[in-house]
Short mmCIF file of C-alpha atoms in Angstrom, two decimals:
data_model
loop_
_atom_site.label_atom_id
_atom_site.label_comp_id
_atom_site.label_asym_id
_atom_site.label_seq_id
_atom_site.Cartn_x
_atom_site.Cartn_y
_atom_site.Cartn_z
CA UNK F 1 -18.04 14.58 19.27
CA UNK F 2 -19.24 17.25 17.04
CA UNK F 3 -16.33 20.22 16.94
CA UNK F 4 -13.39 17.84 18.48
CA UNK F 5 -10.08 18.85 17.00
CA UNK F 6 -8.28 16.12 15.58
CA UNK F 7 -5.05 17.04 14.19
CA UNK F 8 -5.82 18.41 10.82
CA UNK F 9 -9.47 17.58 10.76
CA UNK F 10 -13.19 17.91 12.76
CA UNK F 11 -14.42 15.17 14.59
CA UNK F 12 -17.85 14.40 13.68
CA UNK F 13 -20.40 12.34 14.70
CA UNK F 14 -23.30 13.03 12.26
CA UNK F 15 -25.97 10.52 12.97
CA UNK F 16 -24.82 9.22 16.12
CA UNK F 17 -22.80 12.14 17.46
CA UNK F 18 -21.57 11.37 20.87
CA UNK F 19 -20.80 8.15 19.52
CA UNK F 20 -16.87 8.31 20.64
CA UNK F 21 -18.03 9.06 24.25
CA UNK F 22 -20.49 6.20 24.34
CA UNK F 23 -18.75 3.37 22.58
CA UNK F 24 -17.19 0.64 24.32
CA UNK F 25 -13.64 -0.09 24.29
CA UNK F 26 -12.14 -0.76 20.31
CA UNK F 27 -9.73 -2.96 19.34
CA UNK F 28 -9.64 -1.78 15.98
CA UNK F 29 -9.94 1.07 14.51
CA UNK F 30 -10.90 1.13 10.54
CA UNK F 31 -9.15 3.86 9.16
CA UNK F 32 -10.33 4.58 5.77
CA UNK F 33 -9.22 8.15 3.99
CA UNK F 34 -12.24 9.68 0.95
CA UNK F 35 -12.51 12.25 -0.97
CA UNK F 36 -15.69 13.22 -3.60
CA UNK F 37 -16.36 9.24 -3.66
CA UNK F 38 -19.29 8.39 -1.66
CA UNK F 39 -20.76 6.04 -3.84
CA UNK F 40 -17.17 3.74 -2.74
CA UNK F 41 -16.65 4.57 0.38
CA UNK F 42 -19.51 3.69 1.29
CA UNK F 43 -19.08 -0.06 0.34
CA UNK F 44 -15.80 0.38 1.69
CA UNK F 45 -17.41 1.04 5.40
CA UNK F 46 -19.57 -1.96 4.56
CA UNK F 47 -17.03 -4.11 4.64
CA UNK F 48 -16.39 -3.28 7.94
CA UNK F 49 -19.64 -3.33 9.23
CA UNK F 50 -19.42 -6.74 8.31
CA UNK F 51 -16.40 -8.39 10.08
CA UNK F 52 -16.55 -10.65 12.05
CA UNK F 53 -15.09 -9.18 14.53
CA UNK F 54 -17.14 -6.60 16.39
CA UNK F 55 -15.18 -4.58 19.17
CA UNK F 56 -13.64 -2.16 16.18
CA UNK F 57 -14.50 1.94 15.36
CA UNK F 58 -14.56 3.36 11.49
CA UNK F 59 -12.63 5.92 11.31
CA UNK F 60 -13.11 7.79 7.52
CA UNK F 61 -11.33 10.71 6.99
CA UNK F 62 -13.19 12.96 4.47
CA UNK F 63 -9.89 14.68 3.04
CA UNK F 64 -10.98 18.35 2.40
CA UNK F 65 -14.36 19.68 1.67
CA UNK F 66 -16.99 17.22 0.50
CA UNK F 67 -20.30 17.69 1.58
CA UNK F 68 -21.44 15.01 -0.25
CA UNK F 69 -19.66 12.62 1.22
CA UNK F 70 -20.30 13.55 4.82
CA UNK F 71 -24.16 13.54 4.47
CA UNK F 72 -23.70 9.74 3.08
CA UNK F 73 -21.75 8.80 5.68
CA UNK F 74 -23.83 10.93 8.44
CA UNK F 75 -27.04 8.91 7.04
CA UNK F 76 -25.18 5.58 7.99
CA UNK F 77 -26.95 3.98 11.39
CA UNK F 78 -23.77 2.59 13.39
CA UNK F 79 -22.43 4.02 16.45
CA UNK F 80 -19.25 2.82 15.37
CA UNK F 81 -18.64 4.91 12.67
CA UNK F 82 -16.96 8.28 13.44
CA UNK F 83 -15.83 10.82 10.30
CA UNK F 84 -13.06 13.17 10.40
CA UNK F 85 -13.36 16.35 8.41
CA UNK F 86 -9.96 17.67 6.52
CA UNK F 87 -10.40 21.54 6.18
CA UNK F 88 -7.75 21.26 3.53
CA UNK F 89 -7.12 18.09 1.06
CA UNK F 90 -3.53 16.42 3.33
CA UNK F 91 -3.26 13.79 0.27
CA UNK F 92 -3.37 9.78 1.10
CA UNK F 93 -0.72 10.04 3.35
CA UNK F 94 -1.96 12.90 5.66
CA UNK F 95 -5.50 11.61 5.56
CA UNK F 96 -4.14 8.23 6.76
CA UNK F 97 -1.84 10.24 9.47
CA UNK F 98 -5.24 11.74 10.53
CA UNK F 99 -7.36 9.15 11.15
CA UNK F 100 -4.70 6.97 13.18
CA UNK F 101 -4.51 10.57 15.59
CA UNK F 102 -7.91 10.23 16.03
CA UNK F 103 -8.09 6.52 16.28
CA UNK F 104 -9.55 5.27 19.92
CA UNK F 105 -8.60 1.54 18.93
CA UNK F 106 -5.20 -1.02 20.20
CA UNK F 107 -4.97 -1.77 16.52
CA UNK F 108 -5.07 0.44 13.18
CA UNK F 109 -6.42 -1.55 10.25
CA UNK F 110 -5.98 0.69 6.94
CA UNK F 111 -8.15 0.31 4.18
CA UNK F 112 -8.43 2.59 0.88
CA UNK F 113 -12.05 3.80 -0.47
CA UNK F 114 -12.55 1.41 -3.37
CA UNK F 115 -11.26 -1.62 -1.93
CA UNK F 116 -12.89 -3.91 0.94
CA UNK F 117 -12.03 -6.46 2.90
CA UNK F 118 -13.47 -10.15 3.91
CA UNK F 119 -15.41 -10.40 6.76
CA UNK F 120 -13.18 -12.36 8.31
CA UNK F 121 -9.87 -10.68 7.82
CA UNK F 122 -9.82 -8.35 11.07
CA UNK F 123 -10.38 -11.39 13.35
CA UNK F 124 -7.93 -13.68 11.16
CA UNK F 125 -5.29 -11.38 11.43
CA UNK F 126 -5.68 -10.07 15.15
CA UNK F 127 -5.33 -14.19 15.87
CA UNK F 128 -1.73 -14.78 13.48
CA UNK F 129 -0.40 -11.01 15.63
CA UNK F 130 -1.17 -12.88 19.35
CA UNK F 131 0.17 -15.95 17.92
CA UNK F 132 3.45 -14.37 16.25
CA UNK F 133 4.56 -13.38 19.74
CA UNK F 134 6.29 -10.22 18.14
CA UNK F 135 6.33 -6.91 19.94
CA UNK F 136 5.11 -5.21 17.01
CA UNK F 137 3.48 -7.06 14.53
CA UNK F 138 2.98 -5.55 11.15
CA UNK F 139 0.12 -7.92 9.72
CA UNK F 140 -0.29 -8.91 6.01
CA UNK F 141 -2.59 -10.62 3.78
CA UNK F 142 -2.92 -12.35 0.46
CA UNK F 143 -4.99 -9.77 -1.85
CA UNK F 144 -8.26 -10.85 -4.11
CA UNK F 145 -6.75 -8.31 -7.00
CA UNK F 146 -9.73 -7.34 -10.11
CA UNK F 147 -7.63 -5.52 -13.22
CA UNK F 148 -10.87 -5.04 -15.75
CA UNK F 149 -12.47 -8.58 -15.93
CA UNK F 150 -9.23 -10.66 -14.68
CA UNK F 151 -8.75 -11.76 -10.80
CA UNK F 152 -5.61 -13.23 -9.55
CA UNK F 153 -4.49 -13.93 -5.98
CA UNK F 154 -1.19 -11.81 -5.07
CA UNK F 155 1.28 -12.29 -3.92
CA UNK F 156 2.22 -14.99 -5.89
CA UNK F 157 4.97 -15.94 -2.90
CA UNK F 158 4.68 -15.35 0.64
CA UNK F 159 7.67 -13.23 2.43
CA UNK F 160 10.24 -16.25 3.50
CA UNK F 161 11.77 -15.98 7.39
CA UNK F 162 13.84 -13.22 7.89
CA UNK F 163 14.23 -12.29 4.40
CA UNK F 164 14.91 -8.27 3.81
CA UNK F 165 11.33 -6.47 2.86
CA UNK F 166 13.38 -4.21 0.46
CA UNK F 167 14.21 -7.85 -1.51
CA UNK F 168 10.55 -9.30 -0.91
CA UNK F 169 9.10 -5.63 -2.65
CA UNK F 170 11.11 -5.22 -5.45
CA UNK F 171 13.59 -8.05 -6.48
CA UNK F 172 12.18 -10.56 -9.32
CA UNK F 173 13.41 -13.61 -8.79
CA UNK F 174 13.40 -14.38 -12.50
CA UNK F 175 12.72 -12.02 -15.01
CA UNK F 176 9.16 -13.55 -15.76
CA UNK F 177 8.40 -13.73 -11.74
CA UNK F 178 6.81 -10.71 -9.70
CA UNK F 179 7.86 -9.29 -6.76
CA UNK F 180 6.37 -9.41 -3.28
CA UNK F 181 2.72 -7.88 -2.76
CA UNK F 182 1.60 -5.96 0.80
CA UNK F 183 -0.87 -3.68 0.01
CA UNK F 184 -1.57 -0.85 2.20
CA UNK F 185 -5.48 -2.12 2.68
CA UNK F 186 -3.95 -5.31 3.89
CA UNK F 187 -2.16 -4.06 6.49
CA UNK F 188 -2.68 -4.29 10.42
CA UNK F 189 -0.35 -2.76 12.92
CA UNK F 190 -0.16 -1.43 16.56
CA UNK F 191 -1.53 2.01 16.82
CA UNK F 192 1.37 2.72 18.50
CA UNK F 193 3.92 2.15 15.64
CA UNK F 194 1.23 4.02 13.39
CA UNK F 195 2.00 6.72 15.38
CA UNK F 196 5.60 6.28 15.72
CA UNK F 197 6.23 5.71 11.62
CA UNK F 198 3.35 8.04 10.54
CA UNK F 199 2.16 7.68 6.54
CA UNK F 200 5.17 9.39 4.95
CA UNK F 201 4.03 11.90 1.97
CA UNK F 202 5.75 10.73 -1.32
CA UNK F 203 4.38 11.09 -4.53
CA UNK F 204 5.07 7.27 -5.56
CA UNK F 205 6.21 4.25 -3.45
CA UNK F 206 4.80 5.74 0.10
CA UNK F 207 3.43 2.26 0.30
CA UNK F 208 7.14 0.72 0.49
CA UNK F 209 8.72 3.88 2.05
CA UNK F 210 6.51 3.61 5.33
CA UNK F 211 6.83 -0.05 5.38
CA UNK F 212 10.81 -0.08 5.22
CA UNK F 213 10.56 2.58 8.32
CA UNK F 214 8.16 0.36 10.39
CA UNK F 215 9.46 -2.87 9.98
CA UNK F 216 13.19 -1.09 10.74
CA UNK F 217 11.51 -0.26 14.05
CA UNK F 218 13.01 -2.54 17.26
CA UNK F 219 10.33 -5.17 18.01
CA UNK F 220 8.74 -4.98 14.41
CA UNK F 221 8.32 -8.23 12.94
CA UNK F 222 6.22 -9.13 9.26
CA UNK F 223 3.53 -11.38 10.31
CA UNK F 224 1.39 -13.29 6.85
CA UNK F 225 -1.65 -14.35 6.74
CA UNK F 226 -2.22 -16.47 3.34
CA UNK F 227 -5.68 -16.12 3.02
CA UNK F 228 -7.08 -13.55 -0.03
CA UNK F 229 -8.88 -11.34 2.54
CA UNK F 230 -8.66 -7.85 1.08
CA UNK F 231 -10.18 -7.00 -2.04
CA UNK F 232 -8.32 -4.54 -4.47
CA UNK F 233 -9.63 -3.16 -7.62
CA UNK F 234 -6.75 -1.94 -9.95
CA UNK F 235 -7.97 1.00 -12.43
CA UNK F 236 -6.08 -0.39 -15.64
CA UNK F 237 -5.60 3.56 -16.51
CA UNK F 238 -2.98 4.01 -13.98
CA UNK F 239 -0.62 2.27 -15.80
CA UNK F 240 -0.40 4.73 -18.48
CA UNK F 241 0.00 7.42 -15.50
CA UNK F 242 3.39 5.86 -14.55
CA UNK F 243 3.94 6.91 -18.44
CA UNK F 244 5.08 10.11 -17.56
CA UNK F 245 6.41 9.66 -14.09
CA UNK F 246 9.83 11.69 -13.59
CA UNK F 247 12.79 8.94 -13.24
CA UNK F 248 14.52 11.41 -11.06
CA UNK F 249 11.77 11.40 -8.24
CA UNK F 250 12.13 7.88 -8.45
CA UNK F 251 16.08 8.05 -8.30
CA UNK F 252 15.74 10.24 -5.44
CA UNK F 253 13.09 8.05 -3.47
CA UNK F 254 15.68 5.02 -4.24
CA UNK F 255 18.89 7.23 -3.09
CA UNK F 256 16.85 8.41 0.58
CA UNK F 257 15.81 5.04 1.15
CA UNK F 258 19.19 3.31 0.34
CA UNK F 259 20.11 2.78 4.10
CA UNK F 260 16.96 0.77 4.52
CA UNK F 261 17.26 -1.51 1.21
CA UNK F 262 19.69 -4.15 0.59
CA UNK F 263 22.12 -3.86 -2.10
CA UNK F 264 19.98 -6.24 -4.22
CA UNK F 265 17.13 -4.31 -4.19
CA UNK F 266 18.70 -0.94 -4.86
CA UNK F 267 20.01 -2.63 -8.00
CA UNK F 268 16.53 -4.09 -8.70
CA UNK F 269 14.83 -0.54 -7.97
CA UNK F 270 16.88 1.24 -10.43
CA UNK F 271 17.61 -1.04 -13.40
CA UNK F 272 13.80 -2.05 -13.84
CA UNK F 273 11.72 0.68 -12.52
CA UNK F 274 13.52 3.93 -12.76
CA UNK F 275 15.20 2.65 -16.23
CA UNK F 276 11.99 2.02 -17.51
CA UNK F 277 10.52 5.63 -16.52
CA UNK F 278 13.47 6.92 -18.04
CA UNK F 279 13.33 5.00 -21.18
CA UNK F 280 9.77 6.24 -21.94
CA UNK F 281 10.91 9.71 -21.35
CA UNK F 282 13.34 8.87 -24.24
CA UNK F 283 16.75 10.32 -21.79
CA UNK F 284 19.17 7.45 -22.60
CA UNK F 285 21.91 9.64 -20.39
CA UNK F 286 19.86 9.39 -17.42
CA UNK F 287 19.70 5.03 -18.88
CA UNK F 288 23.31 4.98 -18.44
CA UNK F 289 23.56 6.90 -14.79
CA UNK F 290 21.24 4.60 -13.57
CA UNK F 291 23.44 1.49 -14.60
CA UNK F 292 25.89 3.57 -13.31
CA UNK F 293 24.86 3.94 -9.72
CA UNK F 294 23.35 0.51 -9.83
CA UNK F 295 26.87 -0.88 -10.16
CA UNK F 296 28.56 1.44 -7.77
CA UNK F 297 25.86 1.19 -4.51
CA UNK F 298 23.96 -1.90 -5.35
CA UNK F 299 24.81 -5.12 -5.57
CA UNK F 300 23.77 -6.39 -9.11
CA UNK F 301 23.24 -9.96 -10.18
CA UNK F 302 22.86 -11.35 -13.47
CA UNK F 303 19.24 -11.43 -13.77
CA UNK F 304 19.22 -7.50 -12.92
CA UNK F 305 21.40 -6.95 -16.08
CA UNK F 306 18.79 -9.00 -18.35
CA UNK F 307 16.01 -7.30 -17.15
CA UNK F 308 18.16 -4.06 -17.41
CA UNK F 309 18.54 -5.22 -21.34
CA UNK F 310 14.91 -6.11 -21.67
CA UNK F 311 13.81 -2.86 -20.63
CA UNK F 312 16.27 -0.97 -23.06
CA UNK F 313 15.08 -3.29 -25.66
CA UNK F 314 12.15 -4.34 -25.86
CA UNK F 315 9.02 -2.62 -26.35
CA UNK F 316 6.67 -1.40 -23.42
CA UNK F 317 3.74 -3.40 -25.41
CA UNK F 318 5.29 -6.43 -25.37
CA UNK F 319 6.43 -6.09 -21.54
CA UNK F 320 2.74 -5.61 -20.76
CA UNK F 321 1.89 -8.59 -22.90
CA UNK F 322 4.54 -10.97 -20.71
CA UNK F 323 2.71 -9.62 -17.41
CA UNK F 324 -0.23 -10.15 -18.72
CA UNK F 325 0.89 -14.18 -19.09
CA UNK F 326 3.19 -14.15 -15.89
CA UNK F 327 -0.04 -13.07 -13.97
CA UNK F 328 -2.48 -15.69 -15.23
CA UNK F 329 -0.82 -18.35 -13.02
CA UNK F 330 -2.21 -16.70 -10.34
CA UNK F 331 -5.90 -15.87 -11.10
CA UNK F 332 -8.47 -17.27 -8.92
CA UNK F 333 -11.56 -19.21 -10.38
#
């Protein structure tokens, strides 16, 4: 469908245009944003081709100009895959909003350009939705996660029945435990709450943000699947990019979303995270208005206030040393 507008991108069909037209009905659609990474996506859109389950469209999203990427994906022989052309970079977010407007399937299936998935994980997780009975299902995984040459299995926990997502995401229940895991390439939802709760465009924590909206939606219900059937690579770099990340986007990501987290989690949010941003930014004022507000519109427990003290204290080395050891419990063979 060569030339079809599709809110904030060209449709394209590339090697088998008119594919959109000819394809039988989808159940899920693949929706996979790229950008100047052909060499991943491609193994991304593997991955798909793969599943097990057949009746599903690829949606990739090119985000902006990259002709490179379009003629690898154009050379690709499957009717199923259909490309999306950004004029304009939208960021993860946008990309993500664009391919679920131009999704044909039931079901959107995300999935990020350097991760893949196993090639059972659509079918597995279309099965748990029918058998959840919810209205709107908002399907999870257990993740395969590679940081350099270790592999562990996250989340270490599954979410419990009816317990908040805001506690699941971001409360420790210890101060050597880790918090929930859903990432975005694990997730599965109705197209129609895709639409509803589009991919909001945050800087950090969009991941979190959207899923707080969605599963605040009437109907919406968290539905796990404790298999490891999404592969995610994790760049060890990026943890020196949350290095320099400004504690007061963070506070003001925390103090939007505070209607949608519990008071435990608020407390969490900002006496681990956003204290430890401002730490390494050296502003000990901005240390004690965080305390501050944690007290005043969270609900802080004990273990908040030694984590709270162990990120004052104790340096960022040896923090990375404990995950390090609190993650090993969890690596897979």
């Amino acid at each position: 469908m060569k030339g079809l507008e599709a809110k904030g991108g060209e449709m394209k069909g590339g090697a088998a245009e008119g594919r959109a037209a000819e394809a039988p009905p989808v159940t899920v659609s693949a929706v996979i944003p790229t950008r100047n990474r052909p060499h991943l996506v491609l193994n991304a859109v593997e991955s798909v081709r793969a599943q097990t389950l057949r009746d599903l469209e690829i949606v990739v999203v090119v985000d902006g100009p990259d002709p490179a990427t379009v003629a690898a994906l154009e050379a690709v022989e499957d009717r199923r895959l259909r490309i999306v052309q950004n004029p304009a970079s939208l960021g993860p977010a946008g990309a993500r909003n664009a391919g679920v407007q131009a999704a044909l399937g039931e079901w959107i299936a995300f999935l990020d350009d350097d991760d893949s998935w196993a090639p059972e994980k659509l079918e597995r997780q279309l099965a748990a939705a029918k058998a959840s009975g919810a209205k709107l299902p908002v399907v999870s995984c257990s993740t395969s996660v590679s940081i350099g040459e270790r592999r562990y299995v996250w989340p270490q926990r599954r979410p419990e029945p009816g317990e908040p997502i805001s506690d699941y995401l971001i409360d420790r229940r210890s101060p050597l435990s880790r918090p929930g895991y859903l990432a975005t390439p694990t997730i599965m939802v109705p197209r129609s709450l895709a639409l509803a709760v589009p991919m909001p465009d945050y800087r950090h924590f969009e991941d979190w943000g959207w899923l707080f909206r969605a599963l605040d939606q009437p109907g919406a219900e968290l539905v796990f699947v404790d298999e490891p059937l999404c592969f995610v690579e994790i760049d060890e770099g990026r943890a020196s990019l949350h290095s320099v990340d400004d504690w007061r986007q963070a506070f003001e990501w925390a103090r939007t979303h505070r209607p949608l987290m519990t008071g435990n989690a608020y407390a969490a949010f900002l006496m681990t995270k956003v204290v430890g941003m401002a730490r390494r930014e050296g502003d000990w004022n901005a240390v004690r208005r965080l305390l501050a507000e944690a007290t005043r519109a969270g609900d802080p427990k004990m273990r908040h206030y030694l984590m709270f003290f162990g990120t004052c204290v104790v340096p960022p080395s040896f923090h990375r040393r404990v995950r390090a050891a609190t993650h090993s419990d969890a690596a897979t063979a």
